[in-house]
mmCIF file of C-alpha atoms in Angstrom:
data_model
loop_
_atom_site.group_PDB
_atom_site.id
_atom_site.type_symbol
_atom_site.label_atom_id
_atom_site.label_comp_id
_atom_site.label_asym_id
_atom_site.label_seq_id
_atom_site.Cartn_x
_atom_site.Cartn_y
_atom_site.Cartn_z
ATOM 1 C CA MET A 6 36.735 -79.085 -6.894
ATOM 2 C CA GLU A 7 37.473 -76.834 -9.910
ATOM 3 C CA ASN A 8 37.065 -73.000 -9.454
ATOM 4 C CA ASN A 9 35.316 -71.421 -12.524
ATOM 5 C CA ASN A 10 35.650 -67.718 -11.352
ATOM 6 C CA HIS A 11 38.271 -66.354 -13.713
ATOM 7 C CA PRO A 12 39.833 -62.919 -13.100
ATOM 8 C CA GLN A 13 38.239 -61.427 -16.255
ATOM 9 C CA GLU A 14 34.752 -62.440 -15.086
ATOM 10 C CA GLN A 15 35.326 -60.811 -11.717
ATOM 11 C CA GLY A 16 36.485 -57.626 -13.422
ATOM 12 C CA PHE A 17 33.400 -57.563 -15.635
ATOM 13 C CA ALA A 18 31.122 -57.922 -12.595
ATOM 14 C CA LEU A 19 32.899 -55.008 -10.906
ATOM 15 C CA ILE A 20 32.385 -52.817 -13.977
ATOM 16 C CA GLU A 21 28.689 -53.726 -14.032
ATOM 17 C CA MET A 22 28.362 -52.696 -10.393
ATOM 18 C CA ILE A 23 30.113 -49.353 -11.010
ATOM 19 C CA VAL A 24 27.872 -48.633 -14.012
ATOM 20 C CA ALA A 25 24.791 -49.470 -11.965
ATOM 21 C CA LEU A 26 25.931 -47.153 -9.168
ATOM 22 C CA VAL A 27 26.561 -44.325 -11.660
ATOM 23 C CA ILE A 28 23.113 -44.793 -13.201
ATOM 24 C CA MET A 29 21.490 -44.765 -9.764
ATOM 25 C CA ALA A 30 23.397 -41.586 -8.872
ATOM 26 C CA ILE A 31 22.271 -39.868 -12.092
ATOM 27 C CA VAL A 32 18.645 -40.903 -11.526
ATOM 28 C CA GLY A 33 18.829 -39.668 -7.937
ATOM 29 C CA LEU A 34 20.303 -36.334 -9.036
ATOM 30 C CA MET A 35 17.605 -35.879 -11.684
ATOM 31 C CA ALA A 36 14.907 -36.717 -9.146
ATOM 32 C CA TRP A 37 16.381 -34.243 -6.654
ATOM 33 C CA ARG A 38 16.570 -31.462 -9.259
ATOM 34 C CA GLY A 39 12.997 -32.165 -10.286
ATOM 35 C CA MET A 40 11.831 -32.006 -6.681
ATOM 36 C CA ASP A 41 13.792 -28.783 -6.148
ATOM 37 C CA ALA A 42 12.154 -27.222 -9.222
ATOM 38 C CA MET A 43 8.712 -28.229 -7.928
ATOM 39 C CA ILE A 44 9.435 -26.702 -4.512
ATOM 40 C CA ARG A 45 10.754 -23.480 -6.039
ATOM 41 C CA GLY A 46 7.748 -23.290 -8.351
ATOM 42 C CA ARG A 47 5.408 -23.742 -5.413
ATOM 43 C CA GLU A 48 7.210 -21.008 -3.465
ATOM 44 C CA THR A 49 6.909 -18.648 -6.457
ATOM 45 C CA ILE A 50 3.189 -19.357 -6.766
ATOM 46 C CA ASP A 51 2.647 -18.820 -3.026
ATOM 47 C CA ARG A 52 4.642 -15.586 -3.065
ATOM 48 C CA ARG A 53 2.673 -14.267 -6.025
ATOM 49 C CA ALA A 54 -0.604 -15.249 -4.367
ATOM 50 C CA ASN A 55 0.394 -13.381 -1.200
ATOM 51 C CA LEU A 56 1.303 -10.282 -3.220
ATOM 52 C CA ASP A 57 -1.992 -10.385 -5.112
ATOM 53 C CA ALA A 58 -3.840 -10.733 -1.806
ATOM 54 C CA SER A 59 -2.047 -7.657 -0.419
ATOM 55 C CA TYR A 60 -2.974 -5.614 -3.523
ATOM 56 C CA PHE A 61 -6.586 -6.784 -3.261
ATOM 57 C CA GLN A 62 -6.685 -5.843 0.436
ATOM 58 C CA LEU A 63 -5.231 -2.408 -0.343
ATOM 59 C CA VAL A 64 -7.782 -1.640 -3.053
ATOM 60 C CA ASN A 65 -10.732 -2.827 -0.975
ATOM 61 C CA GLN A 66 -9.574 -0.861 2.052
ATOM 62 C CA PHE A 67 -9.085 2.309 0.014
ATOM 63 C CA GLU A 68 -12.585 2.078 -1.479
ATOM 64 C CA ARG A 69 -14.105 1.540 1.961
ATOM 65 C CA ASP A 70 -12.162 4.452 3.461
ATOM 66 C CA CYS A 71 -13.174 6.711 0.588
ATOM 67 C CA GLN A 72 -16.863 5.880 0.764
ATOM 68 C CA GLU A 73 -16.971 6.474 4.527
ATOM 69 C CA SER A 74 -15.178 9.849 4.378
ATOM 70 C CA LEU A 75 -16.682 12.895 6.094
ATOM 71 C CA ARG A 76 -17.630 16.205 4.504
ATOM 72 C CA ARG A 77 -16.015 19.471 5.525
ATOM 73 C CA ASP A 78 -19.288 20.747 7.030
ATOM 74 C CA GLU A 79 -19.221 17.736 9.392
ATOM 75 C CA ILE A 80 -15.698 18.586 10.566
ATOM 76 C CA ALA A 81 -15.911 22.405 10.647
ATOM 77 C CA PRO A 82 -18.088 22.635 13.826
ATOM 78 C CA LEU A 83 -15.164 21.236 15.814
ATOM 79 C CA PHE A 84 -13.190 24.422 15.184
ATOM 80 C CA SER A 85 -13.684 28.076 15.959
ATOM 81 C CA ALA A 86 -15.400 30.278 13.421
ATOM 82 C CA GLY A 87 -12.102 31.910 12.506
ATOM 83 C CA ASN A 88 -10.408 28.581 11.767
ATOM 84 C CA ALA A 89 -13.324 26.664 10.261
ATOM 85 C CA SER A 90 -12.851 28.199 6.814
ATOM 86 C CA ALA A 91 -9.272 26.916 6.722
ATOM 87 C CA ILE A 92 -10.259 23.342 7.586
ATOM 88 C CA SER A 93 -10.651 20.834 4.790
ATOM 89 C CA SER A 94 -11.997 17.300 4.888
ATOM 90 C CA LEU A 95 -8.879 16.185 3.030
ATOM 91 C CA ALA A 96 -5.204 16.960 3.644
ATOM 92 C CA ALA A 97 -2.352 16.238 1.245
ATOM 93 C CA GLY A 98 1.404 16.592 1.449
ATOM 94 C CA ALA A 99 4.361 15.575 -0.673
ATOM 95 C CA LYS A 100 4.167 11.973 0.559
ATOM 96 C CA ASN A 101 0.799 11.447 2.232
ATOM 97 C CA ILE A 102 -2.920 11.975 1.686
ATOM 98 C CA TRP A 103 -5.364 11.952 4.637
ATOM 99 C CA TRP A 104 -9.047 12.205 5.395
ATOM 100 C CA VAL A 105 -11.469 11.533 8.241
ATOM 101 C CA ARG A 106 -13.901 8.637 7.919
ATOM 102 C CA ARG A 107 -16.755 7.165 9.872
ATOM 103 C CA TYR A 108 -15.992 4.053 11.870
ATOM 104 C CA ARG A 109 -18.042 1.632 13.941
ATOM 105 C CA ALA A 110 -16.261 0.574 17.137
ATOM 106 C CA ASP A 111 -17.878 -1.683 19.754
ATOM 107 C CA ASN A 112 -21.338 -0.801 18.448
ATOM 108 C CA GLN A 113 -20.564 2.898 18.819
ATOM 109 C CA ASP A 114 -20.217 5.485 16.094
ATOM 110 C CA ALA A 115 -16.702 6.868 15.930
ATOM 111 C CA TRP A 116 -14.394 8.726 13.605
ATOM 112 C CA MET A 117 -11.043 7.561 12.342
ATOM 113 C CA ILE A 118 -8.283 9.396 10.500
ATOM 114 C CA VAL A 119 -6.810 7.365 7.639
ATOM 115 C CA GLY A 120 -3.921 8.102 5.336
ATOM 116 C CA TYR A 121 -1.958 6.592 2.480
ATOM 117 C CA GLY A 122 1.695 7.471 2.034
ATOM 118 C CA MET A 123 5.083 6.363 0.824
ATOM 119 C CA ALA A 124 7.836 5.292 3.202
ATOM 120 C CA PRO A 125 11.213 3.610 2.646
ATOM 121 C CA ALA A 126 9.452 0.308 3.372
ATOM 122 C CA GLY A 127 6.869 0.902 0.619
ATOM 123 C CA LEU A 128 3.257 2.049 0.631
ATOM 124 C CA GLN A 129 1.606 2.328 4.032
ATOM 125 C CA ARG A 130 -1.957 2.811 5.205
ATOM 126 C CA LEU A 131 -1.921 4.635 8.524
ATOM 127 C CA THR A 132 -4.840 5.013 10.891
ATOM 128 C CA SER A 133 -5.651 6.618 14.181
ATOM 129 C CA ARG A 134 -7.404 4.674 16.897
ATOM 130 C CA PRO A 135 -11.221 4.902 16.752
ATOM 131 C CA LEU A 136 -12.032 8.396 18.041
ATOM 132 C CA LEU A 137 -15.257 8.286 20.032
ATOM 133 C CA ARG A 138 -14.920 11.893 21.181
ATOM 134 C CA ARG A 139 -15.188 14.445 18.411
ATOM 135 C CA SER A 140 -12.864 16.817 20.267
ATOM 136 C CA ASP A 141 -10.056 14.221 20.071
ATOM 137 C CA ALA A 142 -10.644 13.873 16.353
ATOM 138 C CA GLY A 143 -10.528 17.651 15.917
ATOM 139 C CA THR A 144 -7.235 17.986 17.767
ATOM 140 C CA LEU A 145 -5.519 15.250 15.799
ATOM 141 C CA TRP A 146 -6.973 16.414 12.483
ATOM 142 C CA ALA A 147 -5.795 19.991 13.064
ATOM 143 C CA SER A 148 -2.262 18.675 13.646
ATOM 144 C CA ILE A 149 -2.281 16.529 10.507
ATOM 145 C CA SER A 150 -3.764 19.349 8.406
ATOM 146 C CA ARG A 151 -0.922 21.681 9.385
ATOM 147 C CA ASP A 152 1.747 19.259 8.125
ATOM 148 C CA PRO A 153 0.421 16.168 6.305
ATOM 149 C CA ASP A 154 3.891 14.690 5.895
ATOM 150 C CA LEU A 155 4.673 14.681 9.620
ATOM 151 C CA ILE A 156 3.569 11.304 11.018
ATOM 152 C CA SER A 157 2.054 11.505 14.491
ATOM 153 C CA THR A 158 3.020 8.918 17.082
ATOM 154 C CA GLU A 159 -0.713 8.330 17.586
ATOM 155 C CA LEU A 160 -1.001 6.754 14.133
ATOM 156 C CA LEU A 161 -0.506 3.063 13.417
ATOM 157 C CA VAL A 162 0.464 1.204 10.247
ATOM 158 C CA SER A 163 -2.442 -1.098 9.386
ATOM 159 C CA VAL A 164 -1.419 -2.108 5.841
ATOM 160 C CA GLU A 165 2.058 -2.164 4.302
ATOM 161 C CA VAL A 166 2.864 -3.129 0.717
ATOM 162 C CA PRO A 167 6.657 -3.158 0.162
ATOM 163 C CA MET A 168 6.419 -3.865 -3.583
ATOM 164 C CA ILE A 169 4.688 -0.529 -4.266
ATOM 165 C CA VAL A 170 7.367 2.072 -4.931
ATOM 166 C CA ARG A 171 5.351 5.107 -6.005
ATOM 167 C CA GLN A 172 1.963 6.672 -5.338
ATOM 168 C CA ALA A 173 0.026 9.366 -7.184
ATOM 169 C CA PHE A 174 -3.484 10.712 -6.689
ATOM 170 C CA GLN A 175 -5.966 13.187 -8.093
ATOM 171 C CA VAL A 176 -8.720 14.809 -6.040
ATOM 172 C CA GLN A 177 -11.901 15.712 -7.906
ATOM 173 C CA THR A 178 -13.658 18.779 -6.485
ATOM 174 C CA SER A 179 -16.791 20.724 -7.259
ATOM 175 C CA VAL A 180 -14.891 23.818 -8.409
ATOM 176 C CA ILE A 181 -16.517 23.755 -11.849
ATOM 177 C CA SER A 182 -19.522 21.464 -12.100
ATOM 178 C CA GLY A 183 -17.792 18.767 -10.126
ATOM 179 C CA ALA A 184 -14.604 18.998 -12.171
ATOM 180 C CA GLY A 185 -11.116 20.021 -11.219
ATOM 181 C CA GLY A 186 -8.339 18.271 -9.432
ATOM 182 C CA ASN A 187 -5.094 18.209 -7.548
ATOM 183 C CA GLY A 188 -2.317 15.687 -7.920
ATOM 184 C CA ILE A 189 0.626 14.356 -5.987
ATOM 185 C CA SER A 190 3.251 11.877 -7.096
ATOM 186 C CA ALA A 191 5.327 10.336 -4.312
ATOM 187 C CA SER A 192 8.099 7.773 -4.488
ATOM 188 C CA GLY A 193 9.330 5.206 -1.991
ATOM 189 C CA THR A 194 12.164 7.488 -0.957
ATOM 190 C CA GLY A 195 9.705 10.068 0.277
ATOM 191 C CA ALA A 196 10.560 12.594 -2.430
ATOM 192 C CA GLY A 197 7.591 13.922 -4.336
ATOM 193 C CA ILE A 198 6.433 16.826 -6.456
ATOM 194 C CA GLY A 199 3.088 18.524 -6.085
ATOM 195 C CA ILE A 200 1.235 19.247 -9.305
ATOM 196 C CA GLY A 201 -2.143 20.653 -10.226
ATOM 197 C CA ILE A 202 -4.425 23.373 -8.882
ATOM 198 C CA GLY A 203 -3.939 24.485 -5.289
ATOM 199 C CA ILE A 204 -0.766 22.440 -4.708
ATOM 200 C CA ALA A 205 2.656 23.967 -4.205
ATOM 201 C CA SER A 206 5.922 22.151 -4.785
ATOM 202 C CA PRO A 207 7.735 21.616 -1.463
ATOM 203 C CA THR A 208 11.139 23.216 -1.063
ATOM 204 C CA ALA A 209 12.040 21.511 2.212
ATOM 205 C CA GLY A 210 11.482 18.210 3.934
ATOM 206 C CA ASN A 211 8.289 18.958 5.881
ATOM 207 C CA THR A 212 7.029 22.057 4.108
ATOM 208 C CA PRO A 213 3.224 22.139 4.400
ATOM 209 C CA ILE A 214 1.255 22.153 1.171
ATOM 210 C CA SER A 215 -1.967 24.094 0.786
ATOM 211 C CA ASN A 216 -4.844 21.733 1.464
ATOM 212 C CA VAL A 217 -7.901 23.965 1.675
ATOM 213 C CA TYR A 218 -10.191 22.466 -0.947
ATOM 214 C CA PRO A 219 -13.902 22.622 -1.578
ATOM 215 C CA ASP A 220 -15.578 19.392 -0.560
ATOM 216 C CA PRO A 221 -13.814 16.620 -2.487
ATOM 217 C CA GLN A 222 -16.140 14.656 -4.734
ATOM 218 C CA GLY A 223 -13.819 11.774 -5.486
ATOM 219 C CA VAL A 224 -10.258 10.496 -5.481
ATOM 220 C CA THR A 225 -8.282 8.628 -8.112
ATOM 221 C CA MET A 226 -5.304 6.711 -6.744
ATOM 222 C CA GLN A 227 -2.436 5.172 -8.681
ATOM 223 C CA TRP A 228 0.139 2.803 -7.214
ATOM 224 C CA TRP A 229 3.211 1.623 -9.130
ATOM 225 C CA ILE A 230 4.550 -1.857 -8.417
ATOM 226 C CA LYS A 231 8.290 -2.439 -8.611
ATOM 227 C CA ASP A 232 9.441 -3.387 -12.136
ATOM 228 C CA GLN A 233 5.921 -2.927 -13.545
ATOM 229 C CA ALA A 234 5.223 -0.291 -16.193
ATOM 230 C CA LEU A 235 1.513 0.234 -15.517
ATOM 231 C CA PRO A 236 0.090 1.204 -12.104
ATOM 232 C CA ILE A 237 -2.848 -0.101 -10.117
ATOM 233 C CA SER A 238 -5.543 2.573 -10.592
ATOM 234 C CA ARG A 239 -8.705 3.017 -8.566
ATOM 235 C CA SER A 240 -11.291 5.792 -8.501
ATOM 236 C CA CYS A 241 -13.875 6.323 -5.804
ATOM 237 C CA LEU A 242 -16.660 8.725 -4.943
ATOM 238 C CA MET A 243 -16.017 10.166 -1.517
ATOM 239 C CA GLY A 244 -18.653 10.218 1.183
ATOM 240 C CA GLY A 245 -19.541 13.859 0.505
ATOM 241 C CA ALA A 246 -20.543 13.023 -3.056
ATOM 242 C CA LEU A 247 -22.811 10.078 -2.305
#
């Protein structure tokens, strides 16, 4: 029987197979790169969504804290007559701003101390536990008022936003027909400069800043996101102005 498989035909078949394998490899590589791009795109979208959710949570929490804040005349009775005049319903340092707010815990009225400040990890919202006894609130508030930049071990971080690298605020008071203000700008490194009426620039790490204000009427907060030129800005009427 005659064999029709010539060497040149066998060589041509081998070339066809190699070309087919190369084409399949190229198609597989393109498919893999396309899948990788889809996965990376999905991760970017999810990461952005999580960041936006953290900013939304921060803004909502700030507005709630501000609206539930206490007036100075509600806090002053906790202190002696000699110290009451030096107690404010708001305390501010080079890095942190604090106030006392109403809080509902287990169907009981309580107070809670809340603060917003810069740390190496970014912006943090710190809170005390719900304070059912006013005397406990007075003790902790007196300590925070003396040095707003000294973080008590009794305070917990409830919100942390690492992408925020700087914070600034302005407190509106009733000095002149509800006008007036004080400002602080703080960075993620904890270094800040006090500006405005009634604020002194710190010369040392934990130097207290004067924080005896008339009842605050409102607060404007600004938070700068890393690599973004414009800040997140929110203004709120405080509880004493409602």
